Amino acid sequence: MRKLELVAAAMLTVTALSAGWARAEEPARGLALELNRTAATDGGCLLTFVALNRSAEALDKAAYEFVLFNSDGLVDQMTVFDFGSLPAGKTVVRQFQLAGLACEAIGSILVNGAAGCGGASAAPPACTVSLETASRTAVPFMQ
């Protein structure tokens, strides 16, 4: 009887590992936004984002409401960044100028939600279903 229990436990372990591997091999979906660079300019802070639409659907519009926090964690301002159209499977770079705001004054940036998003299909668009954020700067970028 003990041998049968060991075989059953081994089969369950293999099944669980196989399921985990299958999930790991699934291609990522949705939209990935990366805060790639902040640069001080005469007019304020220039933010550079890299956006990757990993879905099979082109997006005619992808706009997000962002909340900028100061270094004390207080809300400094809320704004909408319109990333424009995002072709399916394509990486694009978008820049946004924050007039009168020094880059050093930005403590973190939060994606508060989609302010406008649309594609050709009636299914929920990629920018509202699964969004991933990352930052290559000292400014945390989160959702």
PDB file of C-alpha atoms in Angstrom:
ATOM      1  CA  MET A   1       0.000   0.000   0.000  1.00  0.00           C
ATOM      2  CA  ARG A   2       2.850   2.427   0.820  1.00  0.00           C
ATOM      3  CA  LYS A   3       4.295   1.986  -2.682  1.00  0.00           C
ATOM      4  CA  LEU A   4       0.955   3.010  -4.251  1.00  0.00           C
ATOM      5  CA  GLU A   5       0.840   6.177  -2.110  1.00  0.00           C
ATOM      6  CA  LEU A   6       4.373   7.131  -3.218  1.00  0.00           C
ATOM      7  CA  VAL A   7       3.511   6.607  -6.882  1.00  0.00           C
ATOM      8  CA  ALA A   8       0.341   8.713  -6.502  1.00  0.00           C
ATOM      9  CA  ALA A   9       2.283  11.515  -4.764  1.00  0.00           C
ATOM     10  CA  ALA A  10       4.931  11.468  -7.505  1.00  0.00           C
ATOM     11  CA  MET A  11       2.248  11.659 -10.215  1.00  0.00           C
ATOM     12  CA  LEU A  12       0.605  14.630  -8.479  1.00  0.00           C
ATOM     13  CA  THR A  13       3.958  16.421  -8.244  1.00  0.00           C
ATOM     14  CA  VAL A  14       4.703  15.864 -11.943  1.00  0.00           C
ATOM     15  CA  THR A  15       1.209  17.071 -12.879  1.00  0.00           C
ATOM     16  CA  ALA A  16       1.591  20.229 -10.769  1.00  0.00           C
ATOM     17  CA  LEU A  17       5.027  20.991 -12.232  1.00  0.00           C
ATOM     18  CA  SER A  18       3.773  20.427 -15.783  1.00  0.00           C
ATOM     19  CA  ALA A  19       0.876  22.830 -15.211  1.00  0.00           C
ATOM     20  CA  GLY A  20       3.305  25.460 -13.895  1.00  0.00           C
ATOM     21  CA  TRP A  21       5.589  25.027 -16.891  1.00  0.00           C
ATOM     22  CA  ALA A  22       2.678  25.335 -19.293  1.00  0.00           C
ATOM     23  CA  ARG A  23       1.678  28.664 -17.704  1.00  0.00           C
ATOM     24  CA  ALA A  24       5.266  29.914 -17.848  1.00  0.00           C
ATOM     25  CA  GLU A  25       5.452  29.172 -21.577  1.00  0.00           C
ATOM     26  CA  GLU A  26       2.255  31.079 -22.414  1.00  0.00           C
ATOM     27  CA  PRO A  27       3.060  34.322 -24.214  1.00  0.00           C
ATOM     28  CA  ALA A  28       2.519  37.515 -22.250  1.00  0.00           C
ATOM     29  CA  ARG A  29      -0.615  39.426 -23.178  1.00  0.00           C
ATOM     30  CA  GLY A  30      -1.756  42.967 -22.739  1.00  0.00           C
ATOM     31  CA  LEU A  31       0.232  46.145 -22.610  1.00  0.00           C
ATOM     32  CA  ALA A  32       3.574  46.813 -20.953  1.00  0.00           C
ATOM     33  CA  LEU A  33       4.569  50.370 -20.054  1.00  0.00           C
ATOM     34  CA  GLU A  34       8.105  51.180 -18.981  1.00  0.00           C
ATOM     35  CA  LEU A  35       9.277  54.509 -17.605  1.00  0.00           C
ATOM     36  CA  ASN A  36      12.553  54.491 -19.485  1.00  0.00           C
ATOM     37  CA  ARG A  37      14.042  57.912 -18.762  1.00  0.00           C
ATOM     38  CA  THR A  38      13.516  61.205 -16.983  1.00  0.00           C
ATOM     39  CA  ALA A  39      15.356  64.256 -18.285  1.00  0.00           C
ATOM     40  CA  ALA A  40      15.494  67.782 -16.945  1.00  0.00           C
ATOM     41  CA  THR A  41      14.732  70.413 -19.583  1.00  0.00           C
ATOM     42  CA  ASP A  42      14.321  74.189 -19.496  1.00  0.00           C
ATOM     43  CA  GLY A  43      10.568  73.682 -19.481  1.00  0.00           C
ATOM     44  CA  GLY A  44      10.378  71.020 -16.750  1.00  0.00           C
ATOM     45  CA  CYS A  45      10.751  67.258 -16.756  1.00  0.00           C
ATOM     46  CA  LEU A  46      10.624  65.138 -19.903  1.00  0.00           C
ATOM     47  CA  LEU A  47       9.395  61.581 -19.296  1.00  0.00           C
ATOM     48  CA  THR A  48      10.192  58.897 -21.869  1.00  0.00           C
ATOM     49  CA  PHE A  49       8.072  55.746 -21.925  1.00  0.00           C
ATOM     50  CA  VAL A  50       8.469  52.528 -23.895  1.00  0.00           C
ATOM     51  CA  ALA A  51       5.108  50.887 -24.654  1.00  0.00           C
ATOM     52  CA  LEU A  52       4.713  47.346 -25.944  1.00  0.00           C
ATOM     53  CA  ASN A  53       1.363  46.076 -27.160  1.00  0.00           C
ATOM     54  CA  ARG A  54       1.682  42.310 -26.716  1.00  0.00           C
ATOM     55  CA  SER A  55      -1.889  41.622 -27.741  1.00  0.00           C
ATOM     56  CA  ALA A  56      -3.104  40.493 -31.148  1.00  0.00           C
ATOM     57  CA  GLU A  57      -5.272  43.611 -31.397  1.00  0.00           C
ATOM     58  CA  ALA A  58      -4.088  47.024 -32.506  1.00  0.00           C
ATOM     59  CA  LEU A  59      -5.224  49.809 -30.219  1.00  0.00           C
ATOM     60  CA  ASP A  60      -6.531  52.956 -31.871  1.00  0.00           C
ATOM     61  CA  LYS A  61      -6.147  54.822 -28.596  1.00  0.00           C
ATOM     62  CA  ALA A  62      -4.428  54.160 -25.274  1.00  0.00           C
ATOM     63  CA  ALA A  63      -4.620  56.944 -22.701  1.00  0.00           C
ATOM     64  CA  TYR A  64      -3.980  56.633 -18.983  1.00  0.00           C
ATOM     65  CA  GLU A  65      -4.570  58.834 -15.967  1.00  0.00           C
ATOM     66  CA  PHE A  66      -1.303  59.136 -14.056  1.00  0.00           C
ATOM     67  CA  VAL A  67      -0.860  60.371 -10.498  1.00  0.00           C
ATOM     68  CA  LEU A  68       2.474  62.001  -9.693  1.00  0.00           C
ATOM     69  CA  PHE A  69       3.539  61.853  -6.058  1.00  0.00           C
ATOM     70  CA  ASN A  70       6.228  64.064  -4.557  1.00  0.00           C
ATOM     71  CA  SER A  71       9.143  62.694  -2.551  1.00  0.00           C
ATOM     72  CA  ASP A  72       7.024  62.866   0.644  1.00  0.00           C
ATOM     73  CA  GLY A  73       4.393  60.563  -0.910  1.00  0.00           C
ATOM     74  CA  LEU A  74       1.839  63.355  -1.347  1.00  0.00           C
ATOM     75  CA  VAL A  75      -0.150  63.728  -4.560  1.00  0.00           C
ATOM     76  CA  ASP A  76       1.458  66.517  -6.570  1.00  0.00           C
ATOM     77  CA  GLN A  77      -0.664  66.314  -9.709  1.00  0.00           C
ATOM     78  CA  MET A  78      -2.916  64.129 -11.817  1.00  0.00           C
ATOM     79  CA  THR A  79      -2.669  64.120 -15.588  1.00  0.00           C
ATOM     80  CA  VAL A  80      -3.616  62.052 -18.615  1.00  0.00           C
ATOM     81  CA  PHE A  81      -0.921  60.771 -20.954  1.00  0.00           C
ATOM     82  CA  ASP A  82      -2.230  59.801 -24.374  1.00  0.00           C
ATOM     83  CA  PHE A  83      -0.001  57.144 -25.923  1.00  0.00           C
ATOM     84  CA  GLY A  84      -1.975  57.330 -29.176  1.00  0.00           C
ATOM     85  CA  SER A  85      -2.331  54.263 -31.351  1.00  0.00           C
ATOM     86  CA  LEU A  86      -0.407  51.131 -30.446  1.00  0.00           C
ATOM     87  CA  PRO A  87      -0.073  48.544 -33.234  1.00  0.00           C
ATOM     88  CA  ALA A  88      -0.361  44.874 -32.261  1.00  0.00           C
ATOM     89  CA  GLY A  89       2.954  43.275 -31.343  1.00  0.00           C
ATOM     90  CA  LYS A  90       4.870  46.540 -31.706  1.00  0.00           C
ATOM     91  CA  THR A  91       7.056  48.570 -29.373  1.00  0.00           C
ATOM     92  CA  VAL A  92       6.750  52.367 -29.470  1.00  0.00           C
ATOM     93  CA  VAL A  93       8.388  55.229 -27.576  1.00  0.00           C
ATOM     94  CA  ARG A  94       6.367  58.186 -26.307  1.00  0.00           C
ATOM     95  CA  GLN A  95       7.555  61.338 -24.522  1.00  0.00           C
ATOM     96  CA  PHE A  96       5.605  63.675 -22.264  1.00  0.00           C
ATOM     97  CA  GLN A  97       6.742  67.071 -20.999  1.00  0.00           C
ATOM     98  CA  LEU A  98       5.736  68.033 -17.459  1.00  0.00           C
ATOM     99  CA  ALA A  99       5.902  71.830 -17.610  1.00  0.00           C
ATOM    100  CA  GLY A 100       7.326  73.549 -14.553  1.00  0.00           C
ATOM    101  CA  LEU A 101       8.055  70.321 -12.663  1.00  0.00           C
ATOM    102  CA  ALA A 102      11.612  69.284 -11.793  1.00  0.00           C
ATOM    103  CA  CYS A 103      12.340  65.586 -12.283  1.00  0.00           C
ATOM    104  CA  GLU A 104      13.872  65.434  -8.794  1.00  0.00           C
ATOM    105  CA  ALA A 105      10.498  66.466  -7.347  1.00  0.00           C
ATOM    106  CA  ILE A 106       8.805  63.285  -8.616  1.00  0.00           C
ATOM    107  CA  GLY A 107       8.778  60.635  -5.891  1.00  0.00           C
ATOM    108  CA  SER A 108       6.717  58.038  -7.780  1.00  0.00           C
ATOM    109  CA  ILE A 109       4.158  57.676 -10.550  1.00  0.00           C
ATOM    110  CA  LEU A 110       0.940  55.664 -10.325  1.00  0.00           C
ATOM    111  CA  VAL A 111      -1.208  54.511 -13.251  1.00  0.00           C
ATOM    112  CA  ASN A 112      -4.623  55.392 -11.820  1.00  0.00           C
ATOM    113  CA  GLY A 113      -6.522  53.757 -14.679  1.00  0.00           C
ATOM    114  CA  ALA A 114      -7.328  53.894 -18.353  1.00  0.00           C
ATOM    115  CA  ALA A 115      -8.731  57.257 -19.401  1.00  0.00           C
ATOM    116  CA  GLY A 116      -9.478  56.116 -22.943  1.00  0.00           C
ATOM    117  CA  CYS A 117      -8.771  52.914 -24.734  1.00  0.00           C
ATOM    118  CA  GLY A 118     -10.091  51.351 -27.870  1.00  0.00           C
ATOM    119  CA  GLY A 119      -9.577  48.805 -30.553  1.00  0.00           C
ATOM    120  CA  ALA A 120     -11.580  47.279 -33.381  1.00  0.00           C
ATOM    121  CA  SER A 121     -13.058  44.323 -31.495  1.00  0.00           C
ATOM    122  CA  ALA A 122     -15.871  44.345 -28.963  1.00  0.00           C
ATOM    123  CA  ALA A 123     -13.707  42.382 -26.491  1.00  0.00           C
ATOM    124  CA  PRO A 124     -12.088  44.324 -23.642  1.00  0.00           C
ATOM    125  CA  PRO A 125      -8.997  46.031 -25.046  1.00  0.00           C
ATOM    126  CA  ALA A 126      -5.547  45.026 -23.927  1.00  0.00           C
ATOM    127  CA  CYS A 127      -4.815  48.263 -22.089  1.00  0.00           C
ATOM    128  CA  THR A 128      -7.558  47.657 -19.546  1.00  0.00           C
ATOM    129  CA  VAL A 129      -7.256  43.893 -19.086  1.00  0.00           C
ATOM    130  CA  SER A 130      -3.626  43.281 -18.157  1.00  0.00           C
ATOM    131  CA  LEU A 131      -1.196  46.141 -17.793  1.00  0.00           C
ATOM    132  CA  GLU A 132       2.382  45.726 -16.612  1.00  0.00           C
ATOM    133  CA  THR A 133       4.530  48.611 -15.431  1.00  0.00           C
ATOM    134  CA  ALA A 134       8.284  48.897 -14.932  1.00  0.00           C
ATOM    135  CA  SER A 135      10.842  51.645 -14.421  1.00  0.00           C
ATOM    136  CA  ARG A 136      14.469  51.950 -15.480  1.00  0.00           C
ATOM    137  CA  THR A 137      14.751  55.192 -13.526  1.00  0.00           C
ATOM    138  CA  ALA A 138      15.011  56.085  -9.846  1.00  0.00           C
ATOM    139  CA  VAL A 139      11.292  56.974  -9.995  1.00  0.00           C
ATOM    140  CA  PRO A 140       9.043  54.025  -9.070  1.00  0.00           C
ATOM    141  CA  PHE A 141       6.302  53.448 -11.679  1.00  0.00           C
ATOM    142  CA  MET A 142       3.389  51.342 -10.494  1.00  0.00           C
ATOM    143  CA  GLN A 143      -0.281  50.537 -10.915  1.00  0.00           C
TER     144      GLN A 143
END
